[in-house]
Tab-separated table of C-alpha atoms and ligand atoms in Angstrom:
chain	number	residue	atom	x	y	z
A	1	UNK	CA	-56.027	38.626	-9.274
A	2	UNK	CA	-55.802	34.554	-9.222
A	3	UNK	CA	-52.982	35.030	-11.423
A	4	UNK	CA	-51.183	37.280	-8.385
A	5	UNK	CA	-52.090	34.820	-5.952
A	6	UNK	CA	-50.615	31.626	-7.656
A	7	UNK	CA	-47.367	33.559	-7.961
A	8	UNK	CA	-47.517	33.979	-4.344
A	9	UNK	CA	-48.272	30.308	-3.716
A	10	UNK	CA	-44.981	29.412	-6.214
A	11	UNK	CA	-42.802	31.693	-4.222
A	12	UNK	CA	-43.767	30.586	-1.358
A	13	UNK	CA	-43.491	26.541	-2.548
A	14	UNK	CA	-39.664	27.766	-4.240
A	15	UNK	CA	-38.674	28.944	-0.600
A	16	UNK	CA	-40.135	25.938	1.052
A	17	UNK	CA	-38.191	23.541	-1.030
A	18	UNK	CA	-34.992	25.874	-1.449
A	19	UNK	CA	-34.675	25.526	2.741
A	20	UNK	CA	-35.549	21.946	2.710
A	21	UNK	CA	-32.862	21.276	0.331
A	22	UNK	CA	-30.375	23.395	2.339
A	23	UNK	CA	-30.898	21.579	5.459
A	24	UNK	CA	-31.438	18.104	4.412
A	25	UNK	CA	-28.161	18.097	1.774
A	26	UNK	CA	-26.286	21.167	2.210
A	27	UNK	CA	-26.209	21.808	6.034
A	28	UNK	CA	-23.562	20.091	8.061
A	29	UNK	CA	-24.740	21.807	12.368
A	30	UNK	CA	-26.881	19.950	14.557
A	31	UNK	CA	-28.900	21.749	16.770
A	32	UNK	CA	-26.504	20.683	19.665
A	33	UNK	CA	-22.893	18.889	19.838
A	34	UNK	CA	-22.780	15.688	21.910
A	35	UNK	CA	-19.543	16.282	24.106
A	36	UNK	CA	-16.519	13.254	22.791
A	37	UNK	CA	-13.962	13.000	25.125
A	38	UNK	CA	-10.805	11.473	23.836
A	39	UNK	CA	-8.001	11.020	26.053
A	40	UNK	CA	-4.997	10.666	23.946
A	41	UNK	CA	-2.998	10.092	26.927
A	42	UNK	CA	-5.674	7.074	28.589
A	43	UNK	CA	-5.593	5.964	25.291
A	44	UNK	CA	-1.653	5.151	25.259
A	45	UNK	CA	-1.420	4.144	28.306
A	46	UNK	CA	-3.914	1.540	27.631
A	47	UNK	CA	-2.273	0.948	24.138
A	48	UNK	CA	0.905	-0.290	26.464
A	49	UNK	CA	-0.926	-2.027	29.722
A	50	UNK	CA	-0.904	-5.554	27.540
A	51	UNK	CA	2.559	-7.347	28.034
A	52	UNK	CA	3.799	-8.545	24.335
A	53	UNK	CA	4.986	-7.285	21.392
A	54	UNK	CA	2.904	-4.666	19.602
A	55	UNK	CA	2.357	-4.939	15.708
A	56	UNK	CA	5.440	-5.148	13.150
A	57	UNK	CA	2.629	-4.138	10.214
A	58	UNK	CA	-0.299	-2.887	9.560
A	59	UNK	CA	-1.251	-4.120	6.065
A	60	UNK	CA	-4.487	-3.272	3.695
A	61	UNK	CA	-6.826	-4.778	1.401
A	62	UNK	CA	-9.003	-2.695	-0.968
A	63	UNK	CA	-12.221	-5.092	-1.774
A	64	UNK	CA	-14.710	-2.924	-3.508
A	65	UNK	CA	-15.174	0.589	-4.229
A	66	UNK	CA	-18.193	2.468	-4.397
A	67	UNK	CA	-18.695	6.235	-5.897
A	68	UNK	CA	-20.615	9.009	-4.711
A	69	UNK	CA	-20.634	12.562	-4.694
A	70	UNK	CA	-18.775	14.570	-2.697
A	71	UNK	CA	-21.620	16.441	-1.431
A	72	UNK	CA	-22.893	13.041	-0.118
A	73	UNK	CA	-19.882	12.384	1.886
A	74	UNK	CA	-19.531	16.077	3.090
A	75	UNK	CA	-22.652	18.324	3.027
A	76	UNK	CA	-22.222	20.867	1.302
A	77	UNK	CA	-19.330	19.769	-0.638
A	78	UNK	CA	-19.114	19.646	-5.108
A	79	UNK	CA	-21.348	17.194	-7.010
A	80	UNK	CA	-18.199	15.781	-8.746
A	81	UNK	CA	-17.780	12.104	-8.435
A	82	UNK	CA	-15.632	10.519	-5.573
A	83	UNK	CA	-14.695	6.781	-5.089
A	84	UNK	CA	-15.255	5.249	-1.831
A	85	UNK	CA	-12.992	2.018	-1.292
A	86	UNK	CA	-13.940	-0.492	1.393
A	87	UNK	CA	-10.980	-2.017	3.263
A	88	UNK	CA	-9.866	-4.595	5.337
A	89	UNK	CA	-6.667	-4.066	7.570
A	90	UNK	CA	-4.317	-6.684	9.185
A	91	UNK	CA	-2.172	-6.219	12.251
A	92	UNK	CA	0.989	-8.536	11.795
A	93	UNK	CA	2.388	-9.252	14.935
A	94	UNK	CA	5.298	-11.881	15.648
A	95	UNK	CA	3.353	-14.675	16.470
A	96	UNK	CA	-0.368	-14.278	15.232
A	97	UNK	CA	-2.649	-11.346	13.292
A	98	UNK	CA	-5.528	-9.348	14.403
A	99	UNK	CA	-7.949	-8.078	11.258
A	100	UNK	CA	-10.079	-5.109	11.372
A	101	UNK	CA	-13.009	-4.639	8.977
A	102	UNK	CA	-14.002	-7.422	6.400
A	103	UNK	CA	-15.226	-5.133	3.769
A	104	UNK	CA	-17.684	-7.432	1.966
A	105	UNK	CA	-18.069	-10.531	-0.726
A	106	UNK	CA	-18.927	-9.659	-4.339
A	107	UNK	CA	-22.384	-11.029	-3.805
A	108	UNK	CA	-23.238	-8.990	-0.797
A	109	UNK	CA	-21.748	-5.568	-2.929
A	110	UNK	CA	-24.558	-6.917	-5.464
A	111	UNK	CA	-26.969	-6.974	-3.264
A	112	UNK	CA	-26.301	-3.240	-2.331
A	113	UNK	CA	-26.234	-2.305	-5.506
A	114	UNK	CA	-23.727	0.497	-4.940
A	115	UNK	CA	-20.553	-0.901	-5.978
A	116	UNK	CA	-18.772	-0.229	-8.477
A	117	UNK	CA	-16.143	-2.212	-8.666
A	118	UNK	CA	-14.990	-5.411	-6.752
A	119	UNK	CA	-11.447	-6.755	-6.429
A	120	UNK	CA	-11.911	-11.037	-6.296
A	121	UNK	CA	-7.977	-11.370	-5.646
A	122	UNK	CA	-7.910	-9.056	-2.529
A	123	UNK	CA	-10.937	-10.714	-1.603
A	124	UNK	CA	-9.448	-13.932	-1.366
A	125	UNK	CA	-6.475	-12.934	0.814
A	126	UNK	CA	-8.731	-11.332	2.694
A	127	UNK	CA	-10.539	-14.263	3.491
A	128	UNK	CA	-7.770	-16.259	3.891
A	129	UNK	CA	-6.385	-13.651	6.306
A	130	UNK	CA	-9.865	-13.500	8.485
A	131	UNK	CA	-9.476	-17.228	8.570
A	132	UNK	CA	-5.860	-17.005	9.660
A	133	UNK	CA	-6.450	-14.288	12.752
A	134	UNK	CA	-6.536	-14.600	16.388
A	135	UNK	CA	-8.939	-11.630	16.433
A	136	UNK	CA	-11.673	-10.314	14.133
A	137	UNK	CA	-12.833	-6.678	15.130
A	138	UNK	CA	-15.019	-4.443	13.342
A	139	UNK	CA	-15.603	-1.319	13.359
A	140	UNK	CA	-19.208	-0.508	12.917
A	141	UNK	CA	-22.178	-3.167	11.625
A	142	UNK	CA	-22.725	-2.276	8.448
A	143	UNK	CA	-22.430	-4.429	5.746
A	144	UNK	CA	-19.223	-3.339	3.770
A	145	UNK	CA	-17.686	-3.749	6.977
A	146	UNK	CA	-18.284	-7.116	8.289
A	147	UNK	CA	-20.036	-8.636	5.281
A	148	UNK	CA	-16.281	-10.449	4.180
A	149	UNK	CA	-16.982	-11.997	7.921
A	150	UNK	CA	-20.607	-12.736	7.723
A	151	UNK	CA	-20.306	-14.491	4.613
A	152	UNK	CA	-17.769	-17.419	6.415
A	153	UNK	CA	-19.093	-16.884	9.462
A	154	UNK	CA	-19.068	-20.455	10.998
A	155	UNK	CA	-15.445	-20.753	9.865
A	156	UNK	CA	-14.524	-17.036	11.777
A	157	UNK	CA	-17.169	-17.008	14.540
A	158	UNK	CA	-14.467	-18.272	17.282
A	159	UNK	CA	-12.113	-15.440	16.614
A	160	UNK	CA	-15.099	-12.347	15.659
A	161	UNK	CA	-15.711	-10.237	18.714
A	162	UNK	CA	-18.455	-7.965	17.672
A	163	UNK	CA	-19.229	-5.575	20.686
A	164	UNK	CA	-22.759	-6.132	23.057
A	165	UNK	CA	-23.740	-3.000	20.784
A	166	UNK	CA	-22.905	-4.401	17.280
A	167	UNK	CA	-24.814	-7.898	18.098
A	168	UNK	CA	-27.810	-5.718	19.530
A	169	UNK	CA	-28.364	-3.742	15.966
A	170	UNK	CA	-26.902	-6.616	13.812
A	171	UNK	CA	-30.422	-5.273	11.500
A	172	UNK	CA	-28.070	-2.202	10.446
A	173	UNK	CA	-26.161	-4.720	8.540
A	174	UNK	CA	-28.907	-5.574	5.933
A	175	UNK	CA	-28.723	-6.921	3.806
A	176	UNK	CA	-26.115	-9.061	5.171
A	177	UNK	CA	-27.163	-11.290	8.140
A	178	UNK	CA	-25.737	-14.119	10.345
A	179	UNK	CA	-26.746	-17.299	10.282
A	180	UNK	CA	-28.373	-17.803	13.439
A	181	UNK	CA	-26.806	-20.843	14.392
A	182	UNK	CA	-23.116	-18.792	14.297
A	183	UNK	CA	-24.529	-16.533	17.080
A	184	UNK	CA	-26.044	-18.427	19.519
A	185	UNK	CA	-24.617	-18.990	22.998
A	186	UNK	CA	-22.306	-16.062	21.549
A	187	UNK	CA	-20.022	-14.434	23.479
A	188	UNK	CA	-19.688	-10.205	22.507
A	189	UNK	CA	-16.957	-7.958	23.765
A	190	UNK	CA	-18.084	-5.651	26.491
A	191	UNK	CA	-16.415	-2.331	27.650
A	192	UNK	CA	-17.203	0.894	28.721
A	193	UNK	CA	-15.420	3.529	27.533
A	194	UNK	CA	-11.978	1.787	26.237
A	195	UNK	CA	-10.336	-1.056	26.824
A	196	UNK	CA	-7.020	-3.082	25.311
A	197	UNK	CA	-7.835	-5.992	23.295
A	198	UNK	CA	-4.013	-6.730	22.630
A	199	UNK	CA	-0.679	-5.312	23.237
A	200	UNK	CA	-0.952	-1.952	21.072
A	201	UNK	CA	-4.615	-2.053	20.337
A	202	UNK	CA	-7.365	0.313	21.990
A	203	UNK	CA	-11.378	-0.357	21.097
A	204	UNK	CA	-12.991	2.839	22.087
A	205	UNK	CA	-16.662	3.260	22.329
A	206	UNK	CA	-17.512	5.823	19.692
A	207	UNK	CA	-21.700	5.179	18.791
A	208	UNK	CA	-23.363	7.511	17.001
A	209	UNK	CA	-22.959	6.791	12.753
A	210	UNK	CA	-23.998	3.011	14.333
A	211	UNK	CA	-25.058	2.251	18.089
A	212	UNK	CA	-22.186	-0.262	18.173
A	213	UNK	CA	-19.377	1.876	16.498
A	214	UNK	CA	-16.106	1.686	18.099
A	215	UNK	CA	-12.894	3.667	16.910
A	216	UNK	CA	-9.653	1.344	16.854
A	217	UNK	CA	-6.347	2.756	18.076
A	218	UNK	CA	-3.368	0.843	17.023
A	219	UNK	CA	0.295	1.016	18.104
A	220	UNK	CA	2.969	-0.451	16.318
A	221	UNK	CA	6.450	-1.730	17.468
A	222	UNK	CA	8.374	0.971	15.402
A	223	UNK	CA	5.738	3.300	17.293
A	224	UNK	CA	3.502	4.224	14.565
A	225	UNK	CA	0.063	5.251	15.575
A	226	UNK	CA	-3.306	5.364	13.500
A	227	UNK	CA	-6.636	5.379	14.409
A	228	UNK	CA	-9.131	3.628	12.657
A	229	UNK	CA	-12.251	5.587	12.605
A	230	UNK	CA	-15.036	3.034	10.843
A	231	UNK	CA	-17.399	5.666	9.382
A	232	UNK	CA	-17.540	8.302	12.114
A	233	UNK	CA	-16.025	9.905	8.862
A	234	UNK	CA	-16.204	8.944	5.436
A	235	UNK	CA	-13.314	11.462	4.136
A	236	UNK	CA	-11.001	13.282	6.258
A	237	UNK	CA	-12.612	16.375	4.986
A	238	UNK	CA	-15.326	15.691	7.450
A	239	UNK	CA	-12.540	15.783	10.108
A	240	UNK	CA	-10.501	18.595	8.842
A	241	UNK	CA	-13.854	20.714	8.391
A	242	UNK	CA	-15.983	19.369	11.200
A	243	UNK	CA	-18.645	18.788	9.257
A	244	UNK	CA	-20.803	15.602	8.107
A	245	UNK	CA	-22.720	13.865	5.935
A	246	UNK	CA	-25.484	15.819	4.522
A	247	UNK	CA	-29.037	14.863	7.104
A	248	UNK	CA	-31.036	13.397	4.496
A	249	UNK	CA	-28.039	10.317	4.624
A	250	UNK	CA	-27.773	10.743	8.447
A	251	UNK	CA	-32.143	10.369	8.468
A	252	UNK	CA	-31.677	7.215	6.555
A	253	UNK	CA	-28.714	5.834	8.092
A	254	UNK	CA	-30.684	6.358	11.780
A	255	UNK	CA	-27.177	8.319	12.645
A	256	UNK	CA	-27.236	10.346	16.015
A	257	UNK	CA	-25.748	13.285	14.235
A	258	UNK	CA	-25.100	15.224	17.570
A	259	UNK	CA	-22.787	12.653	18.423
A	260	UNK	CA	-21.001	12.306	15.301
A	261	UNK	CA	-20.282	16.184	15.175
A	262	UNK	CA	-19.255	15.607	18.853
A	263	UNK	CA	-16.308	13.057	17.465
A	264	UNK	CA	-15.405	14.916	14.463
A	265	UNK	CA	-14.936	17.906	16.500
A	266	UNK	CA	-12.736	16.059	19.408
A	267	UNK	CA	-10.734	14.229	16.182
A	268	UNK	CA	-10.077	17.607	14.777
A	269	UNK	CA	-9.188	18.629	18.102
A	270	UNK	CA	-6.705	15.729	18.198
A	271	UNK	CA	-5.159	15.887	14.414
A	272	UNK	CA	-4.138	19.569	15.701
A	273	UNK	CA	-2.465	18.469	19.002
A	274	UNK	CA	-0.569	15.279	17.501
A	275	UNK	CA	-0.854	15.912	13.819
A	276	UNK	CA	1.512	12.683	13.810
A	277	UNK	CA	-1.181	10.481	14.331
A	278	UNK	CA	-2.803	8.663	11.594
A	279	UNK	CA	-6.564	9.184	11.336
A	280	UNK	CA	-7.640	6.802	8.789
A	281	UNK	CA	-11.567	7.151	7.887
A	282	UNK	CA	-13.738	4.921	6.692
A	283	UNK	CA	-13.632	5.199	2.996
A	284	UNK	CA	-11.024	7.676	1.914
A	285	UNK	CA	-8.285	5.981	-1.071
A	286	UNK	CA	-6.134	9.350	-0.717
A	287	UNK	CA	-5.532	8.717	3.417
A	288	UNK	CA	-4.631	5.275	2.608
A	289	UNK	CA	-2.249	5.613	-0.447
A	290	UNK	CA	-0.729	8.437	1.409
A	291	UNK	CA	-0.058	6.157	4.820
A	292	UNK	CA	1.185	3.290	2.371
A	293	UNK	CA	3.967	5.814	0.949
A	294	UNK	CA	4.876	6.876	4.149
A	295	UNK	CA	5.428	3.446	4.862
A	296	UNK	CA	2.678	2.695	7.879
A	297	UNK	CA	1.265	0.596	5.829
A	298	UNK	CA	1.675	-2.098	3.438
A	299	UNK	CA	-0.034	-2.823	0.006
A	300	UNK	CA	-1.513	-6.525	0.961
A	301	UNK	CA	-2.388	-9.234	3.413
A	302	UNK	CA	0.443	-11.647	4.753
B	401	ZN	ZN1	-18.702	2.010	5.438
Protein backbone atom coordinates (compact mmCIF):
# COMPACT_ATOMS: atom_id res chain seq x y z
CA UNK A 1 0.00 0.00 0.00
CA UNK A 2 2.83 2.75 1.02
CA UNK A 3 4.57 1.53 -1.90
CA UNK A 4 1.24 2.67 -4.17
CA UNK A 5 1.08 5.81 -2.47
CA UNK A 6 4.77 7.02 -2.98
CA UNK A 7 4.26 6.31 -6.67
CA UNK A 8 1.43 8.60 -6.51
CA UNK A 9 3.39 11.27 -4.66
CA UNK A 10 6.38 10.84 -7.62
CA UNK A 11 3.83 11.30 -10.31
CA UNK A 12 2.42 13.85 -8.94
CA UNK A 13 6.11 15.71 -8.03
CA UNK A 14 7.17 14.59 -12.11
CA UNK A 15 4.01 16.67 -13.27
CA UNK A 16 4.67 19.48 -10.90
CA UNK A 17 8.15 20.01 -12.11
CA UNK A 18 7.43 18.94 -15.88
CA UNK A 19 4.82 22.26 -15.91
CA UNK A 20 7.16 24.37 -14.00
CA UNK A 21 9.79 23.74 -16.45
CA UNK A 22 7.40 24.38 -19.38
CA UNK A 23 6.40 27.68 -18.21
CA UNK A 24 9.43 29.08 -16.69
CA UNK A 25 11.89 27.96 -19.91
CA UNK A 26 9.82 26.71 -22.61
CA UNK A 27 6.74 29.06 -22.73
CA UNK A 28 7.02 32.27 -24.65
CA UNK A 29 2.62 33.96 -23.88
CA UNK A 30 1.97 36.24 -21.19
CA UNK A 31 -1.20 36.17 -19.73
CA UNK A 32 -2.01 39.52 -21.57
CA UNK A 33 -0.19 41.67 -24.46
CA UNK A 34 0.61 45.28 -23.53
CA UNK A 35 -0.71 47.23 -26.70
CA UNK A 36 2.88 48.99 -28.72
CA UNK A 37 1.93 51.43 -30.99
CA UNK A 38 4.48 52.25 -33.58
CA UNK A 39 3.80 54.81 -36.03
CA UNK A 40 6.08 54.24 -38.87
CA UNK A 41 4.79 57.23 -40.48
CA UNK A 42 5.22 59.76 -36.96
CA UNK A 43 8.29 58.14 -36.83
CA UNK A 44 9.63 59.58 -40.34
CA UNK A 45 8.26 62.48 -40.14
CA UNK A 46 10.06 63.11 -37.00
CA UNK A 47 13.21 61.38 -38.52
CA UNK A 48 13.06 64.61 -41.08
CA UNK A 49 11.65 67.65 -38.69
CA UNK A 50 15.61 68.40 -37.73
CA UNK A 51 17.18 70.75 -40.47
CA UNK A 52 20.81 69.17 -41.43
CA UNK A 53 22.21 66.51 -43.06
CA UNK A 54 21.24 63.02 -41.93
CA UNK A 55 24.03 60.27 -41.48
CA UNK A 56 26.54 59.30 -44.46
CA UNK A 57 27.34 55.86 -42.20
CA UNK A 58 26.37 53.88 -39.81
CA UNK A 59 29.47 51.95 -38.67
CA UNK A 60 29.91 48.93 -35.94
CA UNK A 61 32.10 47.71 -33.34
CA UNK A 62 31.88 44.13 -31.99
CA UNK A 63 33.49 44.36 -28.23
CA UNK A 64 32.71 41.11 -26.58
CA UNK A 65 30.69 38.18 -27.23
CA UNK A 66 28.93 36.12 -24.93
CA UNK A 67 27.26 32.46 -25.65
CA UNK A 68 24.15 31.04 -24.61
CA UNK A 69 21.67 28.72 -25.66
CA UNK A 70 19.24 29.28 -27.96
CA UNK A 71 16.52 28.29 -25.77
CA UNK A 72 17.72 31.16 -23.48
CA UNK A 73 17.36 33.74 -26.07
CA UNK A 74 14.03 32.27 -27.47
CA UNK A 75 11.92 30.02 -25.18
CA UNK A 76 11.44 27.22 -26.42
CA UNK A 77 14.10 27.23 -28.92
CA UNK A 78 17.33 24.15 -29.27
CA UNK A 79 19.93 23.86 -26.47
CA UNK A 80 22.71 24.28 -29.11
CA UNK A 81 25.13 27.01 -28.39
CA UNK A 82 24.65 30.61 -29.85
CA UNK A 83 27.09 33.63 -29.59
CA UNK A 84 25.78 36.84 -28.47
CA UNK A 85 28.08 39.87 -29.63
CA UNK A 86 27.77 43.22 -27.86
CA UNK A 87 28.10 46.26 -30.15
CA UNK A 88 28.66 49.70 -30.35
CA UNK A 89 27.35 51.72 -33.47
CA UNK A 90 28.49 55.14 -34.85
CA UNK A 91 26.45 57.55 -36.92
CA UNK A 92 28.98 59.49 -39.25
CA UNK A 93 27.56 62.54 -40.24
CA UNK A 94 29.45 65.46 -42.19
CA UNK A 95 30.44 67.42 -39.46
CA UNK A 96 30.32 65.39 -36.09
CA UNK A 97 29.19 61.54 -34.87
CA UNK A 98 26.48 60.35 -32.69
CA UNK A 99 27.33 56.69 -30.89
CA UNK A 100 24.78 54.32 -29.75
CA UNK A 101 25.56 51.60 -27.20
CA UNK A 102 29.09 51.33 -25.51
CA UNK A 103 29.09 47.66 -25.14
CA UNK A 104 31.47 47.28 -22.18
CA UNK A 105 35.41 47.29 -20.98
CA UNK A 106 37.16 43.92 -20.57
CA UNK A 107 37.07 44.38 -16.84
CA UNK A 108 33.41 45.00 -16.52
CA UNK A 109 32.80 41.59 -19.06
CA UNK A 110 34.96 39.98 -16.07
CA UNK A 111 33.01 41.03 -13.68
CA UNK A 112 29.90 39.41 -15.40
CA UNK A 113 31.47 36.54 -15.87
CA UNK A 114 29.61 35.70 -19.08
CA UNK A 115 31.91 36.62 -21.73
CA UNK A 116 33.52 34.81 -23.72
CA UNK A 117 35.53 36.60 -25.64
CA UNK A 118 36.64 40.34 -25.69
CA UNK A 119 38.02 42.29 -28.65
CA UNK A 120 40.81 45.07 -26.91
CA UNK A 121 41.34 46.69 -30.53
CA UNK A 122 37.59 47.43 -31.17
CA UNK A 123 37.52 48.46 -27.75
CA UNK A 124 39.87 51.09 -28.19
CA UNK A 125 38.23 52.71 -31.24
CA UNK A 126 35.38 52.48 -29.50
CA UNK A 127 36.51 54.54 -26.86
CA UNK A 128 38.15 56.79 -28.88
CA UNK A 129 34.93 57.14 -30.89
CA UNK A 130 32.65 57.79 -27.54
CA UNK A 131 35.25 60.38 -26.78
CA UNK A 132 35.03 61.87 -30.25
CA UNK A 133 30.88 62.18 -30.39
CA UNK A 134 28.56 64.97 -30.07
CA UNK A 135 26.00 62.49 -28.67
CA UNK A 136 26.17 59.33 -26.56
CA UNK A 137 22.73 57.39 -26.51
CA UNK A 138 22.00 54.13 -25.17
CA UNK A 139 19.71 51.96 -25.56
CA UNK A 140 18.77 50.26 -22.39
CA UNK A 141 20.94 50.37 -18.81
CA UNK A 142 22.43 47.37 -18.68
CA UNK A 143 25.85 46.91 -18.42
CA UNK A 144 27.08 45.54 -21.88
CA UNK A 145 25.43 48.47 -23.09
CA UNK A 146 26.74 51.48 -21.45
CA UNK A 147 29.55 49.90 -19.44
CA UNK A 148 32.29 51.18 -22.52
CA UNK A 149 30.63 54.71 -21.23
CA UNK A 150 30.59 54.20 -17.57
CA UNK A 151 34.02 53.18 -17.44
CA UNK A 152 35.29 56.99 -18.91
CA UNK A 153 32.55 58.52 -17.69
CA UNK A 154 33.96 61.96 -16.57
CA UNK A 155 35.65 62.20 -19.98
CA UNK A 156 31.92 61.36 -21.90
CA UNK A 157 29.47 62.70 -19.28
CA UNK A 158 28.96 66.14 -21.37
CA UNK A 159 27.91 64.36 -24.49
CA UNK A 160 25.86 60.95 -22.62
CA UNK A 161 22.16 61.62 -22.56
CA UNK A 162 20.78 58.73 -20.67
CA UNK A 163 16.88 59.15 -20.53
CA UNK A 164 14.95 60.38 -16.91
CA UNK A 165 14.17 56.47 -17.01
CA UNK A 166 17.73 55.06 -17.52
CA UNK A 167 19.22 57.49 -14.61
CA UNK A 168 16.14 56.38 -12.36
CA UNK A 169 17.14 52.40 -12.57
CA UNK A 170 20.91 53.08 -13.18
CA UNK A 171 20.91 49.70 -10.32
CA UNK A 172 19.96 47.49 -13.53
CA UNK A 173 23.40 48.22 -14.66
CA UNK A 174 25.28 46.26 -11.89
CA UNK A 175 27.72 45.66 -11.74
CA UNK A 176 28.76 48.65 -13.53
CA UNK A 177 28.04 52.00 -11.74
CA UNK A 178 28.75 55.77 -12.16
CA UNK A 179 30.80 57.56 -10.24
CA UNK A 180 28.65 59.78 -8.42
CA UNK A 181 30.39 62.82 -8.95
CA UNK A 182 29.74 62.29 -13.09
CA UNK A 183 25.97 62.47 -12.32
CA UNK A 184 25.30 65.11 -10.21
CA UNK A 185 23.55 68.31 -11.26
CA UNK A 186 22.97 65.90 -14.40
CA UNK A 187 20.93 66.76 -17.00
CA UNK A 188 18.74 63.38 -18.63
CA UNK A 189 16.83 63.46 -21.86
CA UNK A 190 13.12 63.64 -21.38
CA UNK A 191 10.33 62.70 -23.92
CA UNK A 192 7.20 61.17 -24.10
CA UNK A 193 6.54 59.01 -26.64
CA UNK A 194 9.31 60.04 -29.45
CA UNK A 195 11.19 62.71 -30.13
CA UNK A 196 14.28 63.73 -32.74
CA UNK A 197 17.54 63.99 -31.16
CA UNK A 198 19.24 64.91 -34.60
CA UNK A 199 18.48 65.20 -38.18
CA UNK A 200 17.60 61.39 -39.02
CA UNK A 201 17.48 60.06 -35.53
CA UNK A 202 14.16 59.04 -33.56
CA UNK A 203 14.48 57.89 -29.57
CA UNK A 204 11.27 56.13 -28.96
CA UNK A 205 10.11 55.16 -25.58
CA UNK A 206 10.00 51.39 -25.65
CA UNK A 207 10.27 50.17 -21.50
CA UNK A 208 9.58 46.96 -20.69
CA UNK A 209 13.10 44.48 -21.03
CA UNK A 210 14.43 47.84 -18.83
CA UNK A 211 12.14 50.78 -17.45
CA UNK A 212 14.38 53.17 -19.42
CA UNK A 213 14.60 51.23 -22.81
CA UNK A 214 14.24 53.28 -25.80
CA UNK A 215 14.31 51.89 -29.51
CA UNK A 216 16.58 54.14 -31.89
CA UNK A 217 15.38 54.88 -35.42
CA UNK A 218 18.01 56.08 -37.72
CA UNK A 219 17.84 57.61 -41.22
CA UNK A 220 20.61 57.92 -43.40
CA UNK A 221 21.37 60.40 -46.28
CA UNK A 222 21.30 57.61 -49.01
CA UNK A 223 17.86 56.82 -47.13
CA UNK A 224 18.69 53.73 -45.38
CA UNK A 225 16.62 52.96 -42.38
CA UNK A 226 17.34 50.60 -39.29
CA UNK A 227 16.06 50.46 -36.08
CA UNK A 228 18.01 49.75 -33.25
CA UNK A 229 16.09 47.70 -30.87
CA UNK A 230 18.55 47.44 -27.51
CA UNK A 231 17.29 44.11 -26.11
CA UNK A 232 13.54 44.31 -26.67
CA UNK A 233 14.97 41.29 -28.72
CA UNK A 234 17.99 39.41 -28.40
CA UNK A 235 17.70 37.52 -31.96
CA UNK A 236 15.40 38.40 -34.63
CA UNK A 237 13.83 35.08 -34.08
CA UNK A 238 12.08 36.65 -31.19
CA UNK A 239 10.70 39.16 -33.77
CA UNK A 240 10.02 36.90 -36.61
CA UNK A 241 8.22 34.39 -34.07
CA UNK A 242 6.79 36.79 -31.53
CA UNK A 243 8.04 35.14 -28.89
CA UNK A 244 10.63 35.89 -25.92
CA UNK A 245 12.98 35.01 -23.66
CA UNK A 246 12.08 32.06 -21.67
CA UNK A 247 10.27 33.70 -17.89
CA UNK A 248 12.71 32.31 -15.65
CA UNK A 249 15.33 35.13 -17.57
CA UNK A 250 12.43 37.66 -17.80
CA UNK A 251 11.84 36.88 -13.53
CA UNK A 252 15.45 37.68 -13.09
CA UNK A 253 15.90 40.39 -15.44
CA UNK A 254 12.60 42.23 -13.57
CA UNK A 255 11.31 42.40 -17.47
CA UNK A 256 7.55 43.48 -17.90
CA UNK A 257 7.04 40.63 -20.27
CA UNK A 258 3.50 41.92 -21.34
CA UNK A 259 5.13 44.76 -22.74
CA UNK A 260 7.88 43.16 -24.46
CA UNK A 261 5.42 40.71 -26.32
CA UNK A 262 3.46 43.97 -26.98
CA UNK A 263 6.76 45.34 -29.07
CA UNK A 264 7.73 42.18 -30.61
CA UNK A 265 4.33 41.80 -31.88
CA UNK A 266 4.01 45.62 -33.30
CA UNK A 267 7.90 44.97 -34.78
CA UNK A 268 6.66 41.91 -36.48
CA UNK A 269 3.81 43.84 -37.51
CA UNK A 270 6.23 46.39 -38.99
CA UNK A 271 9.05 43.94 -40.66
CA UNK A 272 5.80 42.69 -42.70
CA UNK A 273 4.59 46.18 -43.83
CA UNK A 274 8.20 47.64 -44.73
CA UNK A 275 10.27 44.51 -44.79
CA UNK A 276 12.97 47.18 -46.07
CA UNK A 277 13.62 48.36 -42.82
CA UNK A 278 16.47 47.19 -40.84
CA UNK A 279 15.57 45.78 -37.42
CA UNK A 280 18.78 45.25 -35.78
CA UNK A 281 18.41 43.45 -32.18
CA UNK A 282 20.38 43.53 -29.48
CA UNK A 283 22.77 40.72 -29.81
CA UNK A 284 22.30 38.94 -33.08
CA UNK A 285 26.08 38.55 -35.30
CA UNK A 286 23.90 37.11 -38.35
CA UNK A 287 21.59 40.64 -38.57
CA UNK A 288 24.71 42.52 -38.42
CA UNK A 289 27.05 40.67 -40.91
CA UNK A 290 24.10 40.52 -43.14
CA UNK A 291 23.44 44.62 -42.96
CA UNK A 292 27.36 45.03 -43.37
CA UNK A 293 27.13 43.01 -46.84
CA UNK A 294 24.35 44.83 -47.90
CA UNK A 295 26.34 47.72 -47.36
CA UNK A 296 24.24 49.73 -44.40
CA UNK A 297 26.84 49.29 -42.50
CA UNK A 298 30.45 49.44 -42.17
CA UNK A 299 33.01 47.04 -40.46
CA UNK A 300 34.63 49.80 -37.89
CA UNK A 301 34.64 53.12 -36.15
CA UNK A 302 35.93 56.34 -38.06
ZN1 LIG B 1 22.32 43.36 -23.92
Amino acid sequence: MWKRRWFHVLILALVFIGGAFYWLVMESDPLGEKPFSLDIAAIRHLANSMPGDKPSEIRVERIASFTFPAAAIMAGDSWTQQTLPANSYQLVFPDRTIVIDSAMSQEQANAMGTTSGFDDAAYERMSKGLRAASLILITHEHPDHLGGAAAIAPQVIAQLRLTRQQVDNLDRSDPVTFPKAALSGYQPLEYDRAMAVAPGVVVIRSPGHTPGSQIIFVRTANRNEVLFLGDVAWHIANVREVRERPRLLTMAMREDRSEVMGELAALHGLSLAEPQIAIVPGHDGQVIDDLVEQKVMIHGFK
